[in-house]
PDB file of C-alpha atoms in Angstrom:
ATOM      1  CA  MET A 207     -22.395 -39.298  18.207  1.00  0.00           C
ATOM      2  CA  SER A 208     -19.565 -40.685  15.907  1.00  0.00           C
ATOM      3  CA  ILE A 209     -20.373 -44.285  17.400  1.00  0.00           C
ATOM      4  CA  ILE A 210     -24.066 -44.158  16.758  1.00  0.00           C
ATOM      5  CA  VAL A 211     -23.324 -42.703  13.179  1.00  0.00           C
ATOM      6  CA  SER A 212     -20.872 -45.509  12.323  1.00  0.00           C
ATOM      7  CA  ALA A 213     -23.288 -48.124  13.777  1.00  0.00           C
ATOM      8  CA  ILE A 214     -25.932 -46.695  11.402  1.00  0.00           C
ATOM      9  CA  GLY A 215     -23.421 -47.099   8.111  1.00  0.00           C
ATOM     10  CA  GLN A 216     -22.454 -50.490   9.125  1.00  0.00           C
ATOM     11  CA  GLY A 217     -25.843 -51.701   9.374  1.00  0.00           C
ATOM     12  CA  LEU A 218     -26.854 -50.484   6.001  1.00  0.00           C
ATOM     13  CA  LEU A 219     -23.838 -52.055   4.515  1.00  0.00           C
ATOM     14  CA  TRP A 220     -24.706 -55.299   6.396  1.00  0.00           C
ATOM     15  CA  GLY A 221     -28.287 -54.842   5.408  1.00  0.00           C
ATOM     16  CA  ILE A 222     -27.563 -55.673   1.996  1.00  0.00           C
ATOM     17  CA  LEU A 223     -26.439 -59.315   3.269  1.00  0.00           C
ATOM     18  CA  GLY A 224     -29.840 -59.295   5.157  1.00  0.00           C
ATOM     19  CA  ILE A 225     -31.865 -58.731   2.113  1.00  0.00           C
ATOM     20  CA  GLY A 226     -29.848 -61.372   0.119  1.00  0.00           C
ATOM     21  CA  LEU A 227     -30.455 -64.007   2.673  1.00  0.00           C
ATOM     22  CA  PHE A 228     -34.216 -62.963   3.140  1.00  0.00           C
ATOM     23  CA  LEU A 229     -34.600 -63.976  -0.444  1.00  0.00           C
ATOM     24  CA  THR A 230     -33.407 -67.723   0.219  1.00  0.00           C
ATOM     25  CA  PHE A 231     -34.166 -68.017   3.921  1.00  0.00           C
ATOM     26  CA  ARG A 232     -37.746 -66.363   3.858  1.00  0.00           C
ATOM     27  CA  VAL A 233     -39.079 -66.203   0.108  1.00  0.00           C
ATOM     28  CA  LEU A 234     -37.488 -69.433  -1.122  1.00  0.00           C
ATOM     29  CA  ASP A 235     -37.605 -71.257   2.239  1.00  0.00           C
ATOM     30  CA  PHE A 236     -34.098 -72.393   1.373  1.00  0.00           C
ATOM     31  CA  PRO A 237     -31.416 -72.471   4.468  1.00  0.00           C
ATOM     32  CA  ASP A 238     -28.402 -71.702   2.373  1.00  0.00           C
ATOM     33  CA  MET A 239     -25.047 -71.869   3.991  1.00  0.00           C
ATOM     34  CA  THR A 240     -23.276 -70.675   0.879  1.00  0.00           C
ATOM     35  CA  VAL A 241     -23.285 -66.889   2.410  1.00  0.00           C
ATOM     36  CA  GLU A 242     -20.573 -67.599   4.566  1.00  0.00           C
ATOM     37  CA  GLY A 243     -18.408 -68.367   1.559  1.00  0.00           C
ATOM     38  CA  SER A 244     -19.748 -65.826  -0.855  1.00  0.00           C
ATOM     39  CA  PHE A 245     -19.462 -63.035   1.435  1.00  0.00           C
ATOM     40  CA  PRO A 246     -15.596 -63.211   1.657  1.00  0.00           C
ATOM     41  CA  LEU A 247     -15.679 -64.165  -1.976  1.00  0.00           C
ATOM     42  CA  GLY A 248     -17.095 -60.550  -2.786  1.00  0.00           C
ATOM     43  CA  ALA A 249     -14.604 -59.156  -0.673  1.00  0.00           C
ATOM     44  CA  ALA A 250     -11.800 -60.869  -2.135  1.00  0.00           C
ATOM     45  CA  VAL A 251     -12.867 -60.328  -5.612  1.00  0.00           C
ATOM     46  CA  SER A 252     -13.235 -56.610  -4.989  1.00  0.00           C
ATOM     47  CA  VAL A 253     -10.198 -55.857  -3.001  1.00  0.00           C
ATOM     48  CA  ALA A 254      -8.193 -57.937  -5.612  1.00  0.00           C
ATOM     49  CA  ALA A 255      -9.517 -56.360  -8.601  1.00  0.00           C
ATOM     50  CA  ILE A 256      -8.834 -52.936  -7.065  1.00  0.00           C
ATOM     51  CA  THR A 257      -5.077 -53.786  -6.212  1.00  0.00           C
ATOM     52  CA  HIS A 258      -4.825 -54.806 -10.105  1.00  0.00           C
ATOM     53  CA  GLY A 259      -6.071 -51.485 -11.153  1.00  0.00           C
ATOM     54  CA  VAL A 260      -9.771 -52.137 -11.672  1.00  0.00           C
ATOM     55  CA  SER A 261     -12.291 -49.232 -10.537  1.00  0.00           C
ATOM     56  CA  PRO A 262     -13.760 -49.557  -7.141  1.00  0.00           C
ATOM     57  CA  LEU A 263     -17.195 -49.397  -8.897  1.00  0.00           C
ATOM     58  CA  LEU A 264     -16.437 -52.146 -11.371  1.00  0.00           C
ATOM     59  CA  SER A 265     -14.951 -54.469  -8.720  1.00  0.00           C
ATOM     60  CA  LEU A 266     -18.537 -54.163  -7.061  1.00  0.00           C
ATOM     61  CA  VAL A 267     -19.976 -55.427 -10.328  1.00  0.00           C
ATOM     62  CA  LEU A 268     -17.553 -58.336 -10.383  1.00  0.00           C
ATOM     63  CA  ALA A 269     -18.063 -59.145  -6.728  1.00  0.00           C
ATOM     64  CA  PHE A 270     -21.644 -59.304  -7.428  1.00  0.00           C
ATOM     65  CA  GLY A 271     -21.004 -61.710 -10.284  1.00  0.00           C
ATOM     66  CA  ALA A 272     -18.745 -63.930  -8.389  1.00  0.00           C
ATOM     67  CA  GLY A 273     -21.524 -64.204  -5.523  1.00  0.00           C
ATOM     68  CA  MET A 274     -24.041 -65.096  -8.378  1.00  0.00           C
ATOM     69  CA  LEU A 275     -21.574 -67.990  -9.604  1.00  0.00           C
ATOM     70  CA  ALA A 276     -21.246 -69.303  -6.064  1.00  0.00           C
ATOM     71  CA  GLY A 277     -24.996 -69.395  -5.461  1.00  0.00           C
ATOM     72  CA  LEU A 278     -25.299 -71.193  -9.014  1.00  0.00           C
ATOM     73  CA  ALA A 279     -22.991 -73.941  -7.773  1.00  0.00           C
ATOM     74  CA  THR A 280     -24.895 -74.580  -4.719  1.00  0.00           C
ATOM     75  CA  GLY A 281     -28.176 -74.324  -6.820  1.00  0.00           C
ATOM     76  CA  LEU A 282     -26.919 -77.118  -9.361  1.00  0.00           C
ATOM     77  CA  LEU A 283     -25.590 -79.389  -6.538  1.00  0.00           C
ATOM     78  CA  TYR A 284     -29.183 -79.366  -4.806  1.00  0.00           C
ATOM     79  CA  THR A 285     -31.368 -79.257  -7.977  1.00  0.00           C
ATOM     80  CA  LYS A 286     -29.281 -81.603 -10.455  1.00  0.00           C
ATOM     81  CA  GLY A 287     -26.924 -83.251  -8.124  1.00  0.00           C
ATOM     82  CA  LYS A 288     -29.650 -83.896  -5.583  1.00  0.00           C
ATOM     83  CA  VAL A 289     -27.331 -82.949  -2.729  1.00  0.00           C
ATOM     84  CA  PRO A 290     -29.148 -82.181   0.376  1.00  0.00           C
ATOM     85  CA  VAL A 291     -29.743 -78.530   0.972  1.00  0.00           C
ATOM     86  CA  LEU A 292     -27.546 -77.788   3.747  1.00  0.00           C
ATOM     87  CA  LEU A 293     -24.679 -80.151   2.382  1.00  0.00           C
ATOM     88  CA  ALA A 294     -24.750 -78.371  -0.734  1.00  0.00           C
ATOM     89  CA  GLY A 295     -24.177 -74.907   0.768  1.00  0.00           C
ATOM     90  CA  ILE A 296     -21.468 -76.494   3.082  1.00  0.00           C
ATOM     91  CA  LEU A 297     -19.913 -78.084   0.311  1.00  0.00           C
ATOM     92  CA  VAL A 298     -19.541 -74.627  -1.720  1.00  0.00           C
ATOM     93  CA  MET A 299     -18.813 -72.723   1.233  1.00  0.00           C
ATOM     94  CA  THR A 300     -15.886 -74.947   1.952  1.00  0.00           C
ATOM     95  CA  ALA A 301     -14.448 -74.803  -1.387  1.00  0.00           C
ATOM     96  CA  LEU A 302     -14.733 -71.013  -1.584  1.00  0.00           C
ATOM     97  CA  TYR A 303     -12.204 -70.850   1.396  1.00  0.00           C
ATOM     98  CA  SER A 304      -9.512 -71.956  -0.719  1.00  0.00           C
ATOM     99  CA  ILE A 305     -10.644 -70.189  -3.946  1.00  0.00           C
ATOM    100  CA  ASN A 306     -10.606 -67.020  -1.652  1.00  0.00           C
ATOM    101  CA  GLN A 307      -7.065 -67.636  -0.848  1.00  0.00           C
ATOM    102  CA  HIS A 308      -6.094 -68.108  -4.287  1.00  0.00           C
ATOM    103  CA  ILE A 309      -7.817 -64.620  -5.232  1.00  0.00           C
ATOM    104  CA  LEU A 310      -6.062 -62.758  -2.455  1.00  0.00           C
ATOM    105  CA  GLY A 311      -2.716 -64.730  -2.804  1.00  0.00           C
ATOM    106  CA  ARG A 312      -2.700 -64.649   1.033  1.00  0.00           C
ATOM    107  CA  ALA A 313      -4.856 -64.890   3.981  1.00  0.00           C
ATOM    108  CA  ASN A 314      -5.842 -61.087   3.704  1.00  0.00           C
ATOM    109  CA  LEU A 315      -5.110 -58.142   1.619  1.00  0.00           C
ATOM    110  CA  SER A 316      -4.988 -54.497   2.279  1.00  0.00           C
ATOM    111  CA  LEU A 317      -6.290 -51.485   0.226  1.00  0.00           C
ATOM    112  CA  LEU A 318      -3.502 -49.225   1.710  1.00  0.00           C
ATOM    113  CA  ASN A 319      -2.961 -46.564  -0.586  1.00  0.00           C
ATOM    114  CA  GLN A 320      -5.512 -47.971  -3.016  1.00  0.00           C
ATOM    115  CA  PRO A 321      -8.618 -46.072  -4.347  1.00  0.00           C
ATOM    116  CA  ASN A 322     -12.112 -47.309  -2.999  1.00  0.00           C
ATOM    117  CA  MET A 323     -15.832 -46.208  -2.953  1.00  0.00           C
ATOM    118  CA  PHE A 324     -15.299 -44.188   0.012  1.00  0.00           C
ATOM    119  CA  LYS A 325     -12.416 -42.019  -0.928  1.00  0.00           C
ATOM    120  CA  ASN A 326     -13.744 -40.103  -3.712  1.00  0.00           C
ATOM    121  CA  ASN A 327     -13.964 -36.030  -3.325  1.00  0.00           C
ATOM    122  CA  PHE A 328     -17.654 -35.914  -2.504  1.00  0.00           C
ATOM    123  CA  LEU A 329     -17.814 -38.579   0.219  1.00  0.00           C
ATOM    124  CA  ALA A 330     -14.298 -37.554   1.635  1.00  0.00           C
ATOM    125  CA  SER A 331     -16.103 -34.066   2.220  1.00  0.00           C
ATOM    126  CA  LEU A 332     -18.939 -35.607   4.434  1.00  0.00           C
ATOM    127  CA  PRO A 333     -18.391 -35.758   8.191  1.00  0.00           C
ATOM    128  CA  PRO A 334     -16.817 -38.565   9.700  1.00  0.00           C
ATOM    129  CA  TYR A 335     -18.688 -41.978   9.171  1.00  0.00           C
ATOM    130  CA  PHE A 336     -21.444 -40.165   6.849  1.00  0.00           C
ATOM    131  CA  ASP A 337     -19.670 -41.726   3.923  1.00  0.00           C
ATOM    132  CA  SER A 338     -21.034 -45.323   4.685  1.00  0.00           C
ATOM    133  CA  ILE A 339     -24.424 -44.131   5.407  1.00  0.00           C
ATOM    134  CA  PHE A 340     -24.623 -42.302   2.000  1.00  0.00           C
ATOM    135  CA  VAL A 341     -23.284 -45.185   0.012  1.00  0.00           C
ATOM    136  CA  GLY A 342     -25.635 -47.656   2.305  1.00  0.00           C
ATOM    137  CA  VAL A 343     -28.810 -45.671   1.679  1.00  0.00           C
ATOM    138  CA  GLY A 344     -28.135 -45.424  -1.828  1.00  0.00           C
ATOM    139  CA  ALA A 345     -27.573 -49.203  -2.137  1.00  0.00           C
ATOM    140  CA  ILE A 346     -30.369 -50.320   0.033  1.00  0.00           C
ATOM    141  CA  ILE A 347     -32.760 -47.945  -2.154  1.00  0.00           C
ATOM    142  CA  ILE A 348     -31.578 -49.180  -5.339  1.00  0.00           C
ATOM    143  CA  ILE A 349     -31.831 -52.824  -4.415  1.00  0.00           C
ATOM    144  CA  ALA A 350     -35.012 -52.700  -2.712  1.00  0.00           C
ATOM    145  CA  ILE A 351     -36.642 -50.807  -5.855  1.00  0.00           C
ATOM    146  CA  LEU A 352     -35.346 -53.306  -8.173  1.00  0.00           C
ATOM    147  CA  LEU A 353     -36.420 -56.361  -6.039  1.00  0.00           C
ATOM    148  CA  MET A 354     -39.977 -54.741  -5.500  1.00  0.00           C
ATOM    149  CA  TRP A 355     -40.266 -54.235  -9.188  1.00  0.00           C
ATOM    150  CA  PHE A 356     -38.955 -57.718  -9.977  1.00  0.00           C
ATOM    151  CA  LEU A 357     -41.347 -59.778  -7.268  1.00  0.00           C
ATOM    152  CA  GLN A 358     -44.380 -57.988  -8.898  1.00  0.00           C
ATOM    153  CA  THR A 359     -43.575 -59.473 -12.423  1.00  0.00           C
ATOM    154  CA  ASN A 360     -44.652 -62.715 -13.415  1.00  0.00           C
ATOM    155  CA  LEU A 361     -41.055 -64.199 -13.156  1.00  0.00           C
ATOM    156  CA  GLY A 362     -41.153 -62.963  -9.421  1.00  0.00           C
ATOM    157  CA  GLN A 363     -44.536 -64.262  -8.544  1.00  0.00           C
ATOM    158  CA  ALA A 364     -43.555 -67.772  -9.985  1.00  0.00           C
ATOM    159  CA  PHE A 365     -40.210 -67.492  -7.482  1.00  0.00           C
ATOM    160  CA  ILE A 366     -42.555 -66.421  -4.669  1.00  0.00           C
ATOM    161  CA  ALA A 367     -44.773 -69.449  -5.652  1.00  0.00           C
ATOM    162  CA  THR A 368     -41.834 -71.789  -5.652  1.00  0.00           C
ATOM    163  CA  GLY A 369     -41.102 -70.880  -2.071  1.00  0.00           C
ATOM    164  CA  ASP A 370     -44.727 -71.016  -0.693  1.00  0.00           C
ATOM    165  CA  ASN A 371     -45.611 -74.209  -2.472  1.00  0.00           C
ATOM    166  CA  GLU A 372     -43.340 -75.859  -4.743  1.00  0.00           C
ATOM    167  CA  ILE A 373     -45.688 -78.838  -5.803  1.00  0.00           C
ATOM    168  CA  MET A 374     -48.539 -76.164  -6.645  1.00  0.00           C
ATOM    169  CA  ALA A 375     -45.944 -74.097  -8.575  1.00  0.00           C
ATOM    170  CA  GLN A 376     -45.076 -76.973 -10.555  1.00  0.00           C
ATOM    171  CA  SER A 377     -48.841 -77.936 -11.446  1.00  0.00           C
ATOM    172  CA  LEU A 378     -48.914 -74.259 -12.857  1.00  0.00           C
ATOM    173  CA  GLY A 379     -46.101 -75.096 -15.303  1.00  0.00           C
ATOM    174  CA  VAL A 380     -43.402 -73.209 -13.012  1.00  0.00           C
ATOM    175  CA  HIS A 381     -39.847 -74.656 -13.718  1.00  0.00           C
ATOM    176  CA  THR A 382     -39.262 -74.753  -9.817  1.00  0.00           C
ATOM    177  CA  ASP A 383     -35.385 -75.780 -10.147  1.00  0.00           C
ATOM    178  CA  ALA A 384     -34.832 -72.715 -12.377  1.00  0.00           C
ATOM    179  CA  MET A 385     -36.407 -70.618  -9.610  1.00  0.00           C
ATOM    180  CA  LYS A 386     -34.131 -71.969  -7.198  1.00  0.00           C
ATOM    181  CA  ASN A 387     -31.160 -71.525  -9.001  1.00  0.00           C
ATOM    182  CA  MET A 388     -32.143 -68.004  -9.916  1.00  0.00           C
ATOM    183  CA  GLY A 389     -32.968 -67.021  -6.242  1.00  0.00           C
ATOM    184  CA  LEU A 390     -29.716 -68.548  -4.923  1.00  0.00           C
ATOM    185  CA  MET A 391     -27.724 -66.433  -7.549  1.00  0.00           C
ATOM    186  CA  VAL A 392     -29.398 -63.229  -6.905  1.00  0.00           C
ATOM    187  CA  ALA A 393     -29.215 -63.665  -3.082  1.00  0.00           C
ATOM    188  CA  ASN A 394     -25.489 -64.712  -3.135  1.00  0.00           C
ATOM    189  CA  GLY A 395     -24.738 -61.896  -5.497  1.00  0.00           C
ATOM    190  CA  LEU A 396     -26.106 -59.383  -3.046  1.00  0.00           C
ATOM    191  CA  VAL A 397     -24.154 -60.960  -0.409  1.00  0.00           C
ATOM    192  CA  GLY A 398     -21.065 -60.783  -2.348  1.00  0.00           C
ATOM    193  CA  LEU A 399     -21.886 -57.164  -3.014  1.00  0.00           C
ATOM    194  CA  SER A 400     -22.255 -56.534   0.750  1.00  0.00           C
ATOM    195  CA  GLY A 401     -18.873 -58.283   1.546  1.00  0.00           C
ATOM    196  CA  ALA A 402     -17.237 -56.048  -1.107  1.00  0.00           C
ATOM    197  CA  LEU A 403     -18.603 -52.824   0.075  1.00  0.00           C
ATOM    198  CA  ILE A 404     -17.618 -53.762   3.741  1.00  0.00           C
ATOM    199  CA  ALA A 405     -14.077 -54.720   2.599  1.00  0.00           C
ATOM    200  CA  GLN A 406     -13.731 -51.351   0.848  1.00  0.00           C
ATOM    201  CA  ASN A 407     -14.957 -49.689   3.867  1.00  0.00           C
ATOM    202  CA  ASN A 408     -12.659 -51.358   6.382  1.00  0.00           C
ATOM    203  CA  GLY A 409      -9.694 -51.197   3.882  1.00  0.00           C
ATOM    204  CA  TYR A 410      -8.932 -54.962   3.619  1.00  0.00           C
ATOM    205  CA  ALA A 411     -10.243 -58.541   2.673  1.00  0.00           C
ATOM    206  CA  ASP A 412      -9.637 -61.564   4.893  1.00  0.00           C
ATOM    207  CA  VAL A 413     -10.435 -65.140   4.122  1.00  0.00           C
ATOM    208  CA  ASN A 414     -12.079 -65.501   7.458  1.00  0.00           C
ATOM    209  CA  GLN A 415     -14.545 -62.703   7.066  1.00  0.00           C
ATOM    210  CA  GLY A 416     -17.319 -64.917   6.139  1.00  0.00           C
ATOM    211  CA  ILE A 417     -17.499 -67.077   9.700  1.00  0.00           C
ATOM    212  CA  GLY A 418     -20.606 -66.356  11.443  1.00  0.00           C
ATOM    213  CA  VAL A 419     -22.265 -63.899   8.705  1.00  0.00           C
ATOM    214  CA  ILE A 420     -25.150 -66.064   8.384  1.00  0.00           C
ATOM    215  CA  VAL A 421     -26.035 -65.327  12.048  1.00  0.00           C
ATOM    216  CA  ILE A 422     -25.651 -61.628  11.454  1.00  0.00           C
ATOM    217  CA  GLY A 423     -28.058 -61.900   8.390  1.00  0.00           C
ATOM    218  CA  LEU A 424     -30.663 -64.054  10.197  1.00  0.00           C
ATOM    219  CA  ALA A 425     -30.527 -61.515  13.151  1.00  0.00           C
ATOM    220  CA  ALA A 426     -31.271 -58.572  10.660  1.00  0.00           C
ATOM    221  CA  ILE A 427     -34.121 -60.462   9.575  1.00  0.00           C
ATOM    222  CA  ILE A 428     -35.712 -61.731  12.825  1.00  0.00           C
ATOM    223  CA  ILE A 429     -35.242 -58.235  14.523  1.00  0.00           C
ATOM    224  CA  GLY A 430     -36.974 -56.765  11.576  1.00  0.00           C
ATOM    225  CA  GLU A 431     -39.867 -59.265  11.837  1.00  0.00           C
ATOM    226  CA  VAL A 432     -40.098 -58.965  15.749  1.00  0.00           C
ATOM    227  CA  VAL A 433     -39.901 -55.395  15.959  1.00  0.00           C
ATOM    228  CA  PHE A 434     -42.315 -54.135  13.082  1.00  0.00           C
ATOM    229  CA  GLY A 435     -44.742 -57.045  13.049  1.00  0.00           C
ATOM    230  CA  GLU A 436     -46.890 -58.134  10.246  1.00  0.00           C
ATOM    231  CA  LEU A 437     -45.831 -56.565   6.938  1.00  0.00           C
ATOM    232  CA  THR A 438     -46.213 -56.964   3.418  1.00  0.00           C
ATOM    233  CA  LEU A 439     -43.244 -58.602   1.551  1.00  0.00           C
ATOM    234  CA  ASN A 440     -41.945 -55.444  -0.007  1.00  0.00           C
ATOM    235  CA  GLN A 441     -42.208 -53.804   3.614  1.00  0.00           C
ATOM    236  CA  ARG A 442     -40.171 -56.888   5.048  1.00  0.00           C
ATOM    237  CA  LEU A 443     -37.438 -55.850   2.605  1.00  0.00           C
ATOM    238  CA  VAL A 444     -37.079 -52.551   4.102  1.00  0.00           C
ATOM    239  CA  ALA A 445     -37.666 -53.922   7.888  1.00  0.00           C
ATOM    240  CA  THR A 446     -34.480 -56.345   7.186  1.00  0.00           C
ATOM    241  CA  ALA A 447     -32.385 -53.503   6.430  1.00  0.00           C
ATOM    242  CA  LEU A 448     -33.941 -51.578   9.474  1.00  0.00           C
ATOM    243  CA  GLY A 449     -33.296 -54.777  11.567  1.00  0.00           C
ATOM    244  CA  SER A 450     -29.723 -54.696  10.500  1.00  0.00           C
ATOM    245  CA  ILE A 451     -29.197 -51.225  12.123  1.00  0.00           C
ATOM    246  CA  LEU A 452     -30.961 -52.219  15.324  1.00  0.00           C
ATOM    247  CA  TYR A 453     -28.648 -55.163  15.552  1.00  0.00           C
ATOM    248  CA  ARG A 454     -25.647 -52.863  15.447  1.00  0.00           C
ATOM    249  CA  PHE A 455     -27.331 -50.830  18.159  1.00  0.00           C
ATOM    250  CA  VAL A 456     -27.612 -54.009  20.464  1.00  0.00           C
ATOM    251  CA  LEU A 457     -24.039 -54.769  19.589  1.00  0.00           C
ATOM    252  CA  LEU A 458     -23.010 -51.514  20.874  1.00  0.00           C
ATOM    253  CA  ILE A 459     -24.962 -51.895  24.090  1.00  0.00           C
ATOM    254  CA  VAL A 460     -23.534 -54.967  24.902  1.00  0.00           C
ATOM    255  CA  LEU A 461     -19.897 -53.634  24.161  1.00  0.00           C
ATOM    256  CA  GLY A 462     -20.697 -50.954  26.143  1.00  0.00           C
ATOM    257  CA  LEU A 463     -21.354 -53.387  29.090  1.00  0.00           C
ATOM    258  CA  GLY A 464     -17.730 -54.573  28.923  1.00  0.00           C
ATOM    259  CA  PHE A 465     -17.605 -57.368  26.653  1.00  0.00           C
ATOM    260  CA  GLY A 466     -14.713 -57.426  24.233  1.00  0.00           C
ATOM    261  CA  ASP A 467     -14.691 -57.890  20.586  1.00  0.00           C
ATOM    262  CA  GLU A 468     -14.000 -61.728  20.938  1.00  0.00           C
ATOM    263  CA  ASP A 469     -17.459 -62.113  22.398  1.00  0.00           C
ATOM    264  CA  LEU A 470     -19.055 -60.751  19.301  1.00  0.00           C
ATOM    265  CA  LYS A 471     -19.873 -64.075  17.677  1.00  0.00           C
ATOM    266  CA  LEU A 472     -21.360 -65.449  20.903  1.00  0.00           C
ATOM    267  CA  ILE A 473     -23.273 -62.268  21.459  1.00  0.00           C
ATOM    268  CA  SER A 474     -24.739 -62.543  17.975  1.00  0.00           C
ATOM    269  CA  ALA A 475     -25.924 -66.166  18.414  1.00  0.00           C
ATOM    270  CA  VAL A 476     -27.449 -65.018  21.806  1.00  0.00           C
ATOM    271  CA  VAL A 477     -29.361 -62.242  20.317  1.00  0.00           C
ATOM    272  CA  LEU A 478     -30.380 -64.268  17.401  1.00  0.00           C
ATOM    273  CA  ALA A 479     -31.732 -67.065  19.795  1.00  0.00           C
ATOM    274  CA  VAL A 480     -33.440 -64.613  21.950  1.00  0.00           C
ATOM    275  CA  MET A 481     -35.130 -63.008  18.753  1.00  0.00           C
ATOM    276  CA  LEU A 482     -36.222 -66.412  17.597  1.00  0.00           C
ATOM    277  CA  MET A 483     -37.838 -67.092  20.948  1.00  0.00           C
ATOM    278  CA  VAL A 484     -39.768 -63.997  21.306  1.00  0.00           C
ATOM    279  CA  PRO A 485     -42.797 -65.010  18.732  1.00  0.00           C
ATOM    280  CA  THR A 486     -42.973 -68.358  20.694  1.00  0.00           C
ATOM    281  CA  VAL A 487     -43.177 -66.767  24.185  1.00  0.00           C
ATOM    282  CA  GLU A 488     -45.424 -64.019  23.128  1.00  0.00           C
ATOM    283  CA  SER A 489     -47.978 -66.412  21.654  1.00  0.00           C
ATOM    284  CA  ARG A 490     -47.814 -68.507  24.824  1.00  0.00           C
ATOM    285  CA  PHE A 491     -48.424 -65.332  26.714  1.00  0.00           C
ATOM    286  CA  ARG A 492     -51.375 -64.420  24.805  1.00  0.00           C
ATOM    287  CA  LEU A 493     -52.624 -67.969  25.132  1.00  0.00           C
ATOM    288  CA  LYS A 494     -52.368 -67.912  28.824  1.00  0.00           C
ATOM    289  CA  ARG A 495     -53.965 -64.466  29.064  1.00  0.00           C
ATOM    290  CA  ALA A 496     -57.033 -65.771  26.758  1.00  0.00           C
ATOM    291  CA  LEU A 497     -57.474 -68.565  29.115  1.00  0.00           C
ATOM    292  CA  ARG A 498     -57.128 -66.617  32.251  1.00  0.00           C
ATOM    293  CA  LYS A 499     -59.983 -64.059  31.022  1.00  0.00           C
ATOM    294  CA  GLY A 500     -62.201 -67.122  30.011  1.00  0.00           C
ATOM    295  CA  ILE A 501     -61.923 -68.736  33.524  1.00  0.00           C
ATOM    296  CA  GLU A 502     -62.627 -65.348  35.402  1.00  0.00           C
ATOM    297  CA  SER A 503     -65.577 -64.709  33.126  1.00  0.00           C
ATOM    298  CA  GLN A 504     -67.012 -68.264  33.348  1.00  0.00           C
ATOM    299  CA  PRO A 505     -68.452 -67.756  37.123  1.00  0.00           C
ATOM    300  CA  ALA A 506     -70.084 -64.690  36.110  1.00  0.00           C
ATOM    301  CA  LYS A 507     -71.777 -66.209  33.196  1.00  0.00           C
ATOM    302  CA  GLU A 508     -72.949 -69.281  35.419  1.00  0.00           C
ATOM    303  CA  THR A 509     -74.472 -66.641  38.066  1.00  0.00           C
ATOM    304  CA  ASP A 510     -76.189 -64.850  35.400  1.00  0.00           C
ATOM    305  CA  SER A 511     -77.890 -68.143  34.016  1.00  0.00           C
ATOM    306  CA  HIS A 512     -78.737 -69.212  37.561  1.00  0.00           C
ATOM    307  CA  GLU A 513     -80.538 -66.073  38.126  1.00  0.00           C
TER     308      GLU A 513
END
């Protein structure tokens, strides 16, 4: 039971990463590699701030701000420097690796004997692993409500239009470059926040924490879409968080089959590949079934007309 509870809690904390990636990958239609740098950046800023006497809650704000700056750097490279999308993200991700080492002062930094969000009196009184569920649910609810409200505003609609059809958005007077920069900032801010929460929950930050996180975020998005089907934009935000939890359960099942921790990256890639292929396989199956029905009904129609 504790393993299931832990998986749900971890899924919720990683779900924040998924929601951030959803904004760029699905809404903005921007394949953003920055997340592999902004995730450990948020973790590094939060842990380093706590070790220097900053409150855990304030360290989350700092982590969110640091992630926003990373997103802005990628946005400016793309919109002003005309650097290709993927390359802009890779450049910032690479630079952040060194920056994170400077922030931590070493390759990793522990929160041993330091306060964090999960050590207050209320959360400590909860059953094991329920602290991450409480924090994760609270964070997801607040983030989802704020994003749902934002996407209904004129600014939010301009942001959506930029991802749907940039040329049309420009013809309507939308400053699409500003929308891209804003989207990258908010998305990477959420990614940094996710990194900070997970670092506090794990009790340490590591410069290598960002390796493969984009696959984890995409898996949450794709699993949510495949499992829950056609949804509104607001519903897809929640589906992404739920997809992150389901992804954790998939990992539990796979690990239960005897695979080791060293196989997690491979498993993540395989799971994402399978989920990406599901819609294609399903559509082909439906097409074949429709053709088969059409062929089977054809002789009957010919017989009827002959009679």
